[in-house]
mmCIF file of C-alpha atoms and ligand atoms in Angstrom:
data_model
loop_
_atom_site.group_PDB
_atom_site.id
_atom_site.type_symbol
_atom_site.label_atom_id
_atom_site.label_comp_id
_atom_site.label_asym_id
_atom_site.label_seq_id
_atom_site.Cartn_x
_atom_site.Cartn_y
_atom_site.Cartn_z
ATOM 1 C CA MET O 1 -21.728 0.792 3.527
ATOM 2 C CA ILE O 2 -22.039 0.173 -0.075
ATOM 3 C CA GLU O 3 -24.998 -1.609 -1.398
ATOM 4 C CA ILE O 4 -23.858 -4.292 -3.859
ATOM 5 C CA ALA O 5 -26.382 -5.346 -6.603
ATOM 6 C CA LEU O 6 -26.247 -8.946 -7.497
ATOM 7 C CA THR O 7 -26.989 -10.581 -10.755
ATOM 8 C CA LYS O 8 -26.417 -14.255 -10.562
ATOM 9 C CA ALA O 9 -24.784 -16.369 -13.328
ATOM 10 C CA GLU O 10 -27.353 -18.368 -15.149
ATOM 11 C CA LYS O 11 -24.798 -21.078 -15.862
ATOM 12 C CA THR O 12 -22.452 -21.952 -13.268
ATOM 13 C CA SER O 13 -19.437 -24.310 -13.048
ATOM 14 C CA SER O 14 -17.308 -25.450 -10.241
ATOM 15 C CA LEU O 15 -13.756 -25.934 -9.039
ATOM 16 C CA PRO O 16 -12.198 -28.669 -11.272
ATOM 17 C CA ILE O 17 -11.370 -31.671 -9.141
ATOM 18 C CA GLY O 18 -8.633 -34.308 -9.864
ATOM 19 C CA GLN O 19 -7.213 -31.817 -12.518
ATOM 20 C CA GLU O 20 -3.921 -29.723 -12.165
ATOM 21 C CA LEU O 21 -4.936 -26.131 -11.664
ATOM 22 C CA VAL O 22 -2.630 -23.851 -13.936
ATOM 23 C CA PHE O 23 -2.020 -20.280 -12.827
ATOM 24 C CA GLY O 24 -4.840 -17.686 -13.964
ATOM 25 C CA LYS O 25 -6.559 -19.834 -16.641
ATOM 26 C CA ILE O 26 -9.875 -20.481 -15.116
ATOM 27 C CA PHE O 27 -12.068 -18.026 -13.282
ATOM 28 C CA THR O 28 -15.038 -18.336 -10.964
ATOM 29 C CA ASP O 29 -18.621 -17.592 -11.840
ATOM 30 C CA HIS O 30 -19.031 -14.005 -10.737
ATOM 31 C CA MET O 31 -16.858 -10.808 -10.555
ATOM 32 C CA PHE O 32 -17.206 -7.491 -8.763
ATOM 33 C CA VAL O 33 -17.595 -4.282 -10.843
ATOM 34 C CA MET O 34 -17.814 -0.672 -10.004
ATOM 35 C CA ASP O 35 -17.608 2.499 -11.914
ATOM 36 C CA TYR O 36 -16.268 5.959 -11.492
ATOM 37 C CA THR O 37 -17.382 9.043 -13.160
ATOM 38 C CA THR O 38 -16.025 12.546 -12.355
ATOM 39 C CA GLY O 39 -18.673 14.495 -10.373
ATOM 40 C CA LYS O 40 -20.364 11.214 -9.340
ATOM 41 C CA GLY O 41 -17.528 9.356 -7.638
ATOM 42 C CA TRP O 42 -17.398 5.680 -7.469
ATOM 43 C CA HIS O 43 -20.789 4.189 -8.139
ATOM 44 C CA SER O 44 -22.794 1.098 -9.223
ATOM 45 C CA PRO O 45 -21.179 -1.535 -7.292
ATOM 46 C CA ARG O 46 -22.248 -4.899 -8.472
ATOM 47 C CA ILE O 47 -21.581 -8.501 -8.512
ATOM 48 C CA VAL O 48 -22.277 -9.981 -11.955
ATOM 49 C CA PRO O 49 -21.624 -13.054 -13.954
ATOM 50 C CA TYR O 50 -17.907 -13.208 -14.939
ATOM 51 C CA GLY O 51 -17.601 -12.144 -18.585
ATOM 52 C CA ASP O 52 -16.107 -9.802 -21.272
ATOM 53 C CA PHE O 53 -16.329 -5.929 -21.187
ATOM 54 C CA PRO O 54 -17.115 -4.142 -24.421
ATOM 55 C CA ILE O 55 -14.011 -1.935 -25.363
ATOM 56 C CA SER O 56 -13.897 1.251 -27.182
ATOM 57 C CA PRO O 57 -11.027 1.399 -29.609
ATOM 58 C CA ALA O 58 -10.505 4.834 -28.141
ATOM 59 C CA MET O 59 -10.418 3.776 -24.511
ATOM 60 C CA LEU O 60 -7.740 5.790 -22.705
ATOM 61 C CA SER O 61 -6.054 2.906 -20.631
ATOM 62 C CA LEU O 62 -5.659 1.015 -23.946
ATOM 63 C CA HIS O 63 -3.762 4.028 -25.449
ATOM 64 C CA TYR O 64 -1.913 5.584 -22.402
ATOM 65 C CA GLY O 65 -1.738 2.908 -19.817
ATOM 66 C CA GLN O 66 -3.641 4.370 -17.024
ATOM 67 C CA ALA O 67 -4.356 1.315 -15.013
ATOM 68 C CA ILE O 68 -3.374 -0.477 -11.599
ATOM 69 C CA PHE O 69 -3.810 -3.916 -10.148
ATOM 70 C CA GLU O 70 -3.416 -5.958 -7.119
ATOM 71 C CA GLY O 71 -2.740 -9.650 -6.513
ATOM 72 C CA MET O 72 -3.756 -11.469 -3.496
ATOM 73 C CA LYS O 73 -4.776 -14.840 -2.025
ATOM 74 C CA ALA O 74 -7.600 -16.705 -0.240
ATOM 75 C CA PHE O 75 -7.115 -20.069 1.281
ATOM 76 C CA ARG O 76 -8.992 -23.100 2.753
ATOM 77 C CA SER O 77 -8.156 -24.624 6.039
ATOM 78 C CA ALA O 78 -8.480 -28.218 7.051
ATOM 79 C CA ASP O 79 -11.500 -27.528 9.206
ATOM 80 C CA ASN O 80 -13.203 -26.109 5.944
ATOM 81 C CA ARG O 81 -13.172 -22.243 6.930
ATOM 82 C CA VAL O 82 -11.944 -19.812 4.344
ATOM 83 C CA TRP O 83 -9.449 -16.891 4.760
ATOM 84 C CA VAL O 84 -7.847 -14.018 3.197
ATOM 85 C CA PHE O 85 -3.984 -13.270 3.746
ATOM 86 C CA ARG O 86 -3.525 -9.657 4.988
ATOM 87 C CA PRO O 87 -6.362 -8.128 2.846
ATOM 88 C CA TYR O 88 -5.887 -4.571 4.057
ATOM 89 C CA GLU O 89 -2.243 -4.518 3.218
ATOM 90 C CA TYR O 90 -3.025 -5.152 -0.414
ATOM 91 C CA LEU O 91 -5.956 -2.824 -0.490
ATOM 92 C CA ASN O 92 -4.136 0.114 0.916
ATOM 93 C CA ARG O 93 -1.320 -0.604 -1.612
ATOM 94 C CA PHE O 94 -3.988 -0.437 -4.404
ATOM 95 C CA ASN O 95 -4.971 3.023 -3.340
ATOM 96 C CA ARG O 96 -1.241 4.079 -3.167
ATOM 97 C CA SER O 97 -0.632 2.636 -6.807
ATOM 98 C CA ALA O 98 -3.870 4.802 -7.716
ATOM 99 C CA HIS O 99 -2.086 7.839 -6.617
ATOM 100 C CA PHE O 100 0.817 7.306 -8.869
ATOM 101 C CA LEU O 101 -1.537 6.788 -11.857
ATOM 102 C CA GLN O 102 -3.824 9.631 -10.927
ATOM 103 C CA ILE O 103 -6.630 7.135 -10.505
ATOM 104 C CA PRO O 104 -9.246 8.324 -7.977
ATOM 105 C CA GLN O 105 -8.912 7.000 -4.525
ATOM 106 C CA MET O 106 -11.207 4.189 -3.426
ATOM 107 C CA ASP O 107 -12.842 3.682 -0.125
ATOM 108 C CA VAL O 108 -10.825 0.872 1.356
ATOM 109 C CA GLU O 109 -13.776 -0.334 3.474
ATOM 110 C CA ASP O 110 -15.996 -0.335 0.542
ATOM 111 C CA ILE O 111 -13.495 -2.464 -1.600
ATOM 112 C CA HIS O 112 -13.045 -4.722 1.412
ATOM 113 C CA THR O 113 -16.713 -5.138 1.745
ATOM 114 C CA ALA O 114 -17.024 -5.979 -1.924
ATOM 115 C CA LEU O 115 -14.175 -8.446 -1.993
ATOM 116 C CA PHE O 116 -15.570 -10.315 0.996
ATOM 117 C CA THR O 117 -19.012 -10.209 -0.423
ATOM 118 C CA LEU O 118 -17.727 -11.631 -3.704
ATOM 119 C CA LEU O 119 -15.585 -14.319 -1.854
ATOM 120 C CA ALA O 120 -18.522 -15.460 0.317
ATOM 121 C CA LEU O 121 -20.512 -16.011 -2.873
ATOM 122 C CA GLU O 122 -17.726 -17.868 -4.670
ATOM 123 C CA LYS O 123 -16.260 -19.718 -1.525
ATOM 124 C CA ASP O 124 -16.780 -23.088 -3.008
ATOM 125 C CA TRP O 125 -14.056 -22.261 -5.582
ATOM 126 C CA ILE O 126 -11.360 -21.893 -2.813
ATOM 127 C CA PRO O 127 -9.400 -24.868 -3.126
ATOM 128 C CA GLY O 128 -8.008 -26.849 -0.002
ATOM 129 C CA LYS O 129 -5.373 -28.987 -1.251
ATOM 130 C CA PRO O 130 -1.812 -28.267 0.055
ATOM 131 C CA GLY O 131 -0.239 -25.308 -1.913
ATOM 132 C CA THR O 132 -3.518 -24.467 -3.509
ATOM 133 C CA SER O 133 -5.424 -21.146 -3.132
ATOM 134 C CA LEU O 134 -7.821 -18.612 -4.869
ATOM 135 C CA TYR O 135 -5.874 -15.961 -6.517
ATOM 136 C CA ILE O 136 -7.599 -12.546 -6.337
ATOM 137 C CA ARG O 137 -6.960 -9.997 -8.967
ATOM 138 C CA PRO O 138 -8.430 -6.433 -8.573
ATOM 139 C CA LEU O 139 -7.826 -4.051 -11.360
ATOM 140 C CA VAL O 140 -8.790 -0.456 -12.289
ATOM 141 C CA PHE O 141 -8.561 1.011 -15.767
ATOM 142 C CA ALA O 142 -9.482 4.141 -17.379
ATOM 143 C CA ASP O 143 -12.514 3.424 -19.742
ATOM 144 C CA GLU O 144 -13.176 6.975 -20.868
ATOM 145 C CA SER O 145 -13.056 7.073 -24.803
ATOM 146 C CA GLN O 146 -11.173 9.951 -26.465
ATOM 147 C CA LEU O 147 -7.612 10.226 -27.728
ATOM 148 C CA GLY O 148 -6.276 13.318 -26.042
ATOM 149 C CA VAL O 149 -3.772 12.315 -23.504
ATOM 150 C CA LYS O 150 -5.200 13.264 -19.908
ATOM 151 C CA VAL O 151 -6.127 12.061 -16.733
ATOM 152 C CA ALA O 152 -9.428 10.110 -17.554
ATOM 153 C CA ASP O 153 -12.742 11.155 -16.057
ATOM 154 C CA SER O 154 -14.268 7.576 -16.014
ATOM 155 C CA TYR O 155 -12.795 4.133 -14.863
ATOM 156 C CA LYS O 156 -14.022 0.704 -14.122
ATOM 157 C CA LEU O 157 -12.637 -1.363 -11.096
ATOM 158 C CA PHE O 158 -13.201 -5.020 -11.241
ATOM 159 C CA ILE O 159 -12.146 -7.962 -9.045
ATOM 160 C CA ILE O 160 -11.850 -11.505 -10.612
ATOM 161 C CA LEU O 161 -10.971 -14.767 -8.707
ATOM 162 C CA SER O 162 -8.937 -17.628 -10.170
ATOM 163 C CA PRO O 163 -8.240 -20.878 -8.287
ATOM 164 C CA VAL O 164 -4.438 -21.789 -8.548
ATOM 165 C CA GLY O 165 -2.431 -24.963 -8.015
ATOM 166 C CA ALA O 166 0.550 -25.183 -5.868
ATOM 167 C CA TYR O 167 3.499 -23.193 -7.205
ATOM 168 C CA TYR O 168 5.997 -25.892 -6.400
ATOM 169 C CA LYS O 169 4.789 -29.211 -7.585
ATOM 170 C CA THR O 170 7.752 -31.126 -6.646
ATOM 171 C CA GLY O 171 9.316 -29.102 -3.825
ATOM 172 C CA PHE O 172 11.420 -25.977 -4.315
ATOM 173 C CA ASN O 173 13.505 -25.709 -7.537
ATOM 174 C CA PRO O 174 16.101 -22.710 -6.952
ATOM 175 C CA ILE O 175 16.049 -20.402 -9.831
ATOM 176 C CA SER O 176 18.968 -19.149 -12.112
ATOM 177 C CA ILE O 177 18.817 -15.342 -12.254
ATOM 178 C CA LYS O 178 20.353 -12.999 -14.615
ATOM 179 C CA VAL O 179 21.443 -9.556 -13.257
ATOM 180 C CA GLU O 180 20.294 -7.256 -15.999
ATOM 181 C CA ASP O 181 22.814 -4.828 -17.115
ATOM 182 C CA LYS O 182 21.177 -3.517 -20.325
ATOM 183 C CA TYR O 183 17.484 -2.827 -19.538
ATOM 184 C CA VAL O 184 16.131 -0.873 -16.684
ATOM 185 C CA ARG O 185 12.879 -1.397 -14.902
ATOM 186 C CA ALA O 186 12.067 1.819 -12.933
ATOM 187 C CA THR O 187 13.645 5.012 -11.866
ATOM 188 C CA LYS O 188 13.113 7.070 -8.758
ATOM 189 C CA GLY O 189 10.255 9.605 -9.698
ATOM 190 C CA GLY O 190 8.869 6.944 -11.925
ATOM 191 C CA LEU O 191 6.231 4.199 -11.535
ATOM 192 C CA GLY O 192 8.399 1.570 -9.732
ATOM 193 C CA GLU O 193 6.473 1.774 -6.501
ATOM 194 C CA ALA O 194 3.088 1.386 -8.109
ATOM 195 C CA LYS O 195 1.532 -2.051 -9.227
ATOM 196 C CA THR O 196 0.862 -1.020 -12.798
ATOM 197 C CA PRO O 197 0.952 -2.701 -16.181
ATOM 198 C CA ALA O 198 3.450 -0.256 -17.438
ATOM 199 C CA ASN O 199 6.127 -1.893 -15.064
ATOM 200 C CA TYR O 200 5.457 -5.116 -16.646
ATOM 201 C CA ALA O 201 5.563 -3.846 -20.120
ATOM 202 C CA MET O 202 8.861 -2.528 -19.335
ATOM 203 C CA SER O 203 10.248 -5.796 -18.226
ATOM 204 C CA LEU O 204 9.174 -8.061 -21.335
ATOM 205 C CA ALA O 205 12.105 -7.564 -23.622
ATOM 206 C CA ALA O 206 14.593 -8.167 -20.771
ATOM 207 C CA GLN O 207 12.752 -11.300 -19.617
ATOM 208 C CA GLN O 208 12.437 -12.536 -23.172
ATOM 209 C CA GLU O 209 16.231 -12.201 -23.658
ATOM 210 C CA ALA O 210 17.005 -13.742 -20.423
ATOM 211 C CA TYR O 211 14.715 -16.768 -21.126
ATOM 212 C CA ALA O 212 16.575 -17.213 -24.424
ATOM 213 C CA GLU O 213 19.703 -17.310 -22.566
ATOM 214 C CA GLY O 214 18.514 -19.973 -20.208
ATOM 215 C CA PHE O 215 17.758 -17.969 -17.229
ATOM 216 C CA GLY O 216 14.544 -18.171 -15.236
ATOM 217 C CA GLN O 217 14.285 -14.423 -14.042
ATOM 218 C CA VAL O 218 15.928 -11.059 -14.307
ATOM 219 C CA LEU O 219 17.282 -9.230 -11.218
ATOM 220 C CA TRP O 220 16.905 -5.426 -11.965
ATOM 221 C CA LEU O 221 19.574 -2.955 -11.064
ATOM 222 C CA ASP O 222 19.144 0.784 -10.300
ATOM 223 C CA ALA O 223 18.559 2.820 -13.437
ATOM 224 C CA VAL O 224 21.168 5.605 -12.474
ATOM 225 C CA HIS O 225 24.293 3.909 -11.442
ATOM 226 C CA ARG O 226 23.346 0.442 -12.841
ATOM 227 C CA LYS O 227 25.023 -1.117 -9.662
ATOM 228 C CA TYR O 228 22.491 -1.267 -6.702
ATOM 229 C CA ILE O 229 20.172 -4.142 -6.528
ATOM 230 C CA GLU O 230 16.414 -3.446 -6.868
ATOM 231 C CA GLU O 231 14.160 -6.427 -7.358
ATOM 232 C CA VAL O 232 13.026 -9.275 -9.466
ATOM 233 C CA GLY O 233 10.022 -7.635 -11.190
ATOM 234 C CA THR O 234 7.397 -9.946 -9.757
ATOM 235 C CA MET O 235 9.281 -10.422 -6.463
ATOM 236 C CA ASN O 236 11.430 -8.665 -4.014
ATOM 237 C CA ILE O 237 14.779 -10.071 -3.223
ATOM 238 C CA LEU O 238 16.595 -10.803 -0.005
ATOM 239 C CA PHE O 239 20.056 -11.864 1.020
ATOM 240 C CA LYS O 240 21.360 -13.711 3.883
ATOM 241 C CA PHE O 241 24.928 -12.575 4.625
ATOM 242 C CA ASN O 242 26.494 -13.999 7.883
ATOM 243 C CA GLY O 243 23.189 -14.682 9.487
ATOM 244 C CA GLU O 244 21.832 -11.369 8.767
ATOM 245 C CA ILE O 245 18.756 -10.701 6.214
ATOM 246 C CA VAL O 246 19.468 -7.867 3.904
ATOM 247 C CA THR O 247 17.092 -6.346 1.487
ATOM 248 C CA PRO O 248 17.130 -3.302 -0.765
ATOM 249 C CA ALA O 249 15.414 -0.272 0.916
ATOM 250 C CA LEU O 250 12.138 0.847 -0.499
ATOM 251 C CA ASN O 251 13.607 3.732 -2.335
ATOM 252 C CA GLY O 252 10.999 4.797 -4.662
ATOM 253 C CA SER O 253 11.811 2.709 -7.691
ATOM 254 C CA ILE O 254 10.993 -0.655 -5.918
ATOM 255 C CA LEU O 255 7.484 -2.257 -5.273
ATOM 256 C CA GLY O 256 6.848 -2.689 -1.537
ATOM 257 C CA GLY O 257 5.739 -6.277 -1.551
ATOM 258 C CA ILE O 258 3.454 -7.587 1.097
ATOM 259 C CA THR O 259 5.505 -10.855 1.158
ATOM 260 C CA ARG O 260 8.656 -8.823 1.716
ATOM 261 C CA LYS O 261 6.936 -7.043 4.593
ATOM 262 C CA THR O 262 5.645 -10.301 6.086
ATOM 263 C CA VAL O 263 9.251 -11.820 6.021
ATOM 264 C CA LEU O 264 10.871 -8.757 7.602
ATOM 265 C CA GLU O 265 8.248 -8.739 10.393
ATOM 266 C CA LEU O 266 8.894 -12.400 10.836
ATOM 267 C CA CYS O 267 12.676 -12.229 10.920
ATOM 268 C CA ARG O 268 12.299 -9.340 13.540
ATOM 269 C CA SER O 269 10.045 -11.407 15.577
ATOM 270 C CA TRP O 270 12.270 -14.295 15.465
ATOM 271 C CA GLY O 271 15.215 -12.049 16.721
ATOM 272 C CA ILE O 272 17.243 -12.156 13.430
ATOM 273 C CA LYS O 273 19.061 -8.984 12.397
ATOM 274 C CA VAL O 274 17.526 -7.270 9.477
ATOM 275 C CA SER O 275 18.663 -4.466 7.263
ATOM 276 C CA GLU O 276 16.838 -2.590 4.433
ATOM 277 C CA ARG O 277 19.594 -0.737 2.781
ATOM 278 C CA GLN O 278 21.330 -0.053 -0.512
ATOM 279 C CA ILE O 279 23.206 -3.297 -1.702
ATOM 280 C CA SER O 280 25.414 -3.293 -4.759
ATOM 281 C CA VAL O 281 25.716 -6.313 -7.002
ATOM 282 C CA GLU O 282 29.690 -6.045 -6.320
ATOM 283 C CA GLU O 283 28.867 -6.629 -2.658
ATOM 284 C CA VAL O 284 26.938 -9.623 -3.325
ATOM 285 C CA PHE O 285 29.697 -11.094 -5.581
ATOM 286 C CA GLU O 286 32.405 -10.107 -2.992
ATOM 287 C CA ALA O 287 30.457 -11.681 -0.055
ATOM 288 C CA HIS O 288 30.058 -14.916 -2.059
ATOM 289 C CA ALA O 289 33.755 -14.847 -2.714
ATOM 290 C CA LYS O 290 34.552 -14.555 1.037
ATOM 291 C CA GLY O 291 31.985 -17.316 1.823
ATOM 292 C CA GLU O 292 29.601 -14.861 3.434
ATOM 293 C CA LEU O 293 26.693 -15.181 1.055
ATOM 294 C CA GLU O 294 24.485 -17.855 2.863
ATOM 295 C CA GLU O 295 21.298 -17.619 0.855
ATOM 296 C CA VAL O 296 19.373 -15.604 -1.706
ATOM 297 C CA PHE O 297 15.701 -15.625 -2.058
ATOM 298 C CA GLY O 298 12.709 -13.839 -3.807
ATOM 299 C CA SER O 299 9.380 -12.945 -1.953
ATOM 300 C CA GLY O 300 6.008 -12.546 -3.811
ATOM 301 C CA THR O 301 2.429 -13.580 -3.311
ATOM 302 C CA ALA O 302 2.328 -16.196 -5.973
ATOM 303 C CA ALA O 303 5.324 -18.212 -4.935
ATOM 304 C CA VAL O 304 5.944 -16.891 -1.444
ATOM 305 C CA ILE O 305 9.493 -17.589 -1.292
ATOM 306 C CA SER O 306 11.502 -18.604 -4.272
ATOM 307 C CA PRO O 307 15.073 -19.592 -3.659
ATOM 308 C CA VAL O 308 17.900 -18.455 -5.977
ATOM 309 C CA GLY O 309 20.478 -21.081 -7.047
ATOM 310 C CA GLU O 310 22.618 -18.970 -9.300
ATOM 311 C CA LEU O 311 23.341 -15.209 -10.145
ATOM 312 C CA THR O 312 25.051 -14.267 -13.363
ATOM 313 C CA TRP O 313 26.313 -10.702 -13.942
ATOM 314 C CA LYS O 314 28.054 -9.608 -16.937
ATOM 315 C CA GLY O 315 28.973 -13.296 -17.923
ATOM 316 C CA GLN O 316 30.089 -14.136 -14.288
ATOM 317 C CA LYS O 317 28.134 -16.793 -12.411
ATOM 318 C CA ILE O 318 27.884 -17.565 -8.794
ATOM 319 C CA VAL O 319 26.308 -20.600 -7.317
ATOM 320 C CA ILE O 320 24.577 -19.975 -4.099
ATOM 321 C CA ASN O 321 24.387 -22.666 -1.521
ATOM 322 C CA ASN O 322 25.196 -25.443 -3.870
ATOM 323 C CA ASN O 323 22.131 -24.534 -5.879
ATOM 324 C CA GLN O 324 20.162 -26.060 -2.930
ATOM 325 C CA THR O 325 17.303 -24.456 -1.015
ATOM 326 C CA GLY O 326 18.681 -22.732 1.818
ATOM 327 C CA GLU O 327 17.389 -23.579 5.350
ATOM 328 C CA PHE O 328 16.211 -20.274 6.059
ATOM 329 C CA ALA O 329 14.245 -19.799 2.935
ATOM 330 C CA GLN O 330 12.643 -23.232 3.698
ATOM 331 C CA LYS O 331 11.713 -22.060 7.182
ATOM 332 C CA LEU O 332 10.193 -18.836 6.277
ATOM 333 C CA PHE O 333 8.147 -20.695 3.356
ATOM 334 C CA ASP O 334 7.099 -23.248 5.642
ATOM 335 C CA PHE O 335 5.987 -20.729 8.263
ATOM 336 C CA ILE O 336 4.007 -18.403 6.046
ATOM 337 C CA THR O 337 2.498 -21.194 4.046
ATOM 338 C CA GLY O 338 1.703 -22.735 7.510
ATOM 339 C CA VAL O 339 -0.052 -19.938 8.645
ATOM 340 C CA GLN O 340 -1.947 -19.348 5.199
ATOM 341 C CA SER O 341 -3.200 -22.918 5.365
ATOM 342 C CA GLY O 342 -4.293 -22.759 8.977
ATOM 343 C CA LYS O 343 -1.681 -25.296 10.067
ATOM 344 C CA ILE O 344 0.362 -22.891 12.252
ATOM 345 C CA ALA O 345 -1.450 -20.467 14.645
ATOM 346 C CA ASP O 346 -2.011 -17.112 13.267
ATOM 347 C CA GLN O 347 -0.224 -15.142 16.199
ATOM 348 C CA PHE O 348 0.272 -12.165 13.795
ATOM 349 C CA ASN O 349 -3.409 -11.770 12.668
ATOM 350 C CA TRP O 350 -2.588 -12.070 9.127
ATOM 351 C CA MET O 351 -5.753 -14.065 8.175
ATOM 352 C CA GLU O 352 -9.190 -12.624 7.972
ATOM 353 C CA GLU O 353 -12.123 -15.167 7.799
ATOM 354 C CA ILE O 354 -14.486 -14.993 4.974
ATOM 355 C CA LYS O 355 -17.819 -15.404 6.527
ATOM 356 C CA GLY O 356 -21.418 -15.999 5.470
HETATM 357 C C1 PLP W 1 3.551 -7.616 -6.851
HETATM 358 C C2 PLP W 1 4.969 -7.376 -6.968
HETATM 359 C C3 PLP W 1 5.938 -7.931 -6.133
HETATM 360 C C4 PLP W 1 5.677 -8.675 -4.910
HETATM 361 O O1 PLP W 1 4.719 -8.228 -4.066
HETATM 362 P P1 PLP W 1 3.878 -8.993 -3.148
HETATM 363 O O2 PLP W 1 2.901 -7.971 -2.491
HETATM 364 O O3 PLP W 1 4.637 -9.733 -2.089
HETATM 365 O O4 PLP W 1 3.067 -10.090 -3.927
HETATM 366 C C5 PLP W 1 7.132 -7.544 -6.246
HETATM 367 N N1 PLP W 1 7.580 -6.751 -7.334
HETATM 368 C C6 PLP W 1 6.742 -6.221 -8.267
HETATM 369 C C7 PLP W 1 7.003 -5.459 -9.401
HETATM 370 C C8 PLP W 1 5.333 -6.572 -8.161
HETATM 371 O O5 PLP W 1 4.514 -6.177 -8.897
#
């Protein structure tokens, strides 16, 4: 068991009430921090006032990108109890990402203890209005200072917390997506499976061009053939063809989303046919032409489910379900958010209570 030192903030603030919460702009009073030094391992776990880190201009992660992160959520139920959605899934993925970036493995039980200790301290920051949550951002970066390219010998891990508002303020708004045929996000053998800043850096130019063209998001194709569907970049993508849910298999260049996993588990438990396989963009357009493409939606922690209303590939546009939210996407959204908010019984044990 780790012993976590606590330094309380002298000045604290509180969850703003009667004010719209914007994603990731305000942070709670405290954060968890821990260091790693070769020979010593992970050490000095502590909860300290939220604040800046001094940065050496020669810090390795700044120059060479050795960093990983996670994104998960805590919720408040109507009976005023507080919960985290599938914490071990996210923490285990954090370690898998660490492997890809050659960041030292963390003891998942220790990080879990750290997270729940921090959340217990900050629990008043967990909002309770419908659709709101406390977003949890763990991150590890190489903080050794020197300019030679190498695996670092020192790291910092931190966990910061940010109360967030409802992703959909006025109900679902199906998004218009550009199927990207110029840029690629990841290749097999690369970093696509890791939650690492590099994958986001890769996506910026494509995202910006797509925004300028009036699209809401980019759908990535595989880097080799430029024909197989991968993911949306902050979300995985799922299709409903003739009653069957189909999503790209985790092939080494796609991030294995916890929401994707949750959706697939849920579909299987409901007796709905699910396939994880290769899907070409042609197949999607052909299914649409034949009237077999019923729904398209993204899955990710931030939005949970995000219906896709239009897909444009090489200038050709298809409109899905009349640009309306599909029944199945709505059902998944209602079920998952229902369990998260405590309105629906947690039969799958997704929620872990924050005690103390
Ligand atoms: C985080 C992320 C997702 C969604 O994963 P969830 O665990 O469902 O939040 C999808 N793609 C990428 C690239 C991501 O970083």
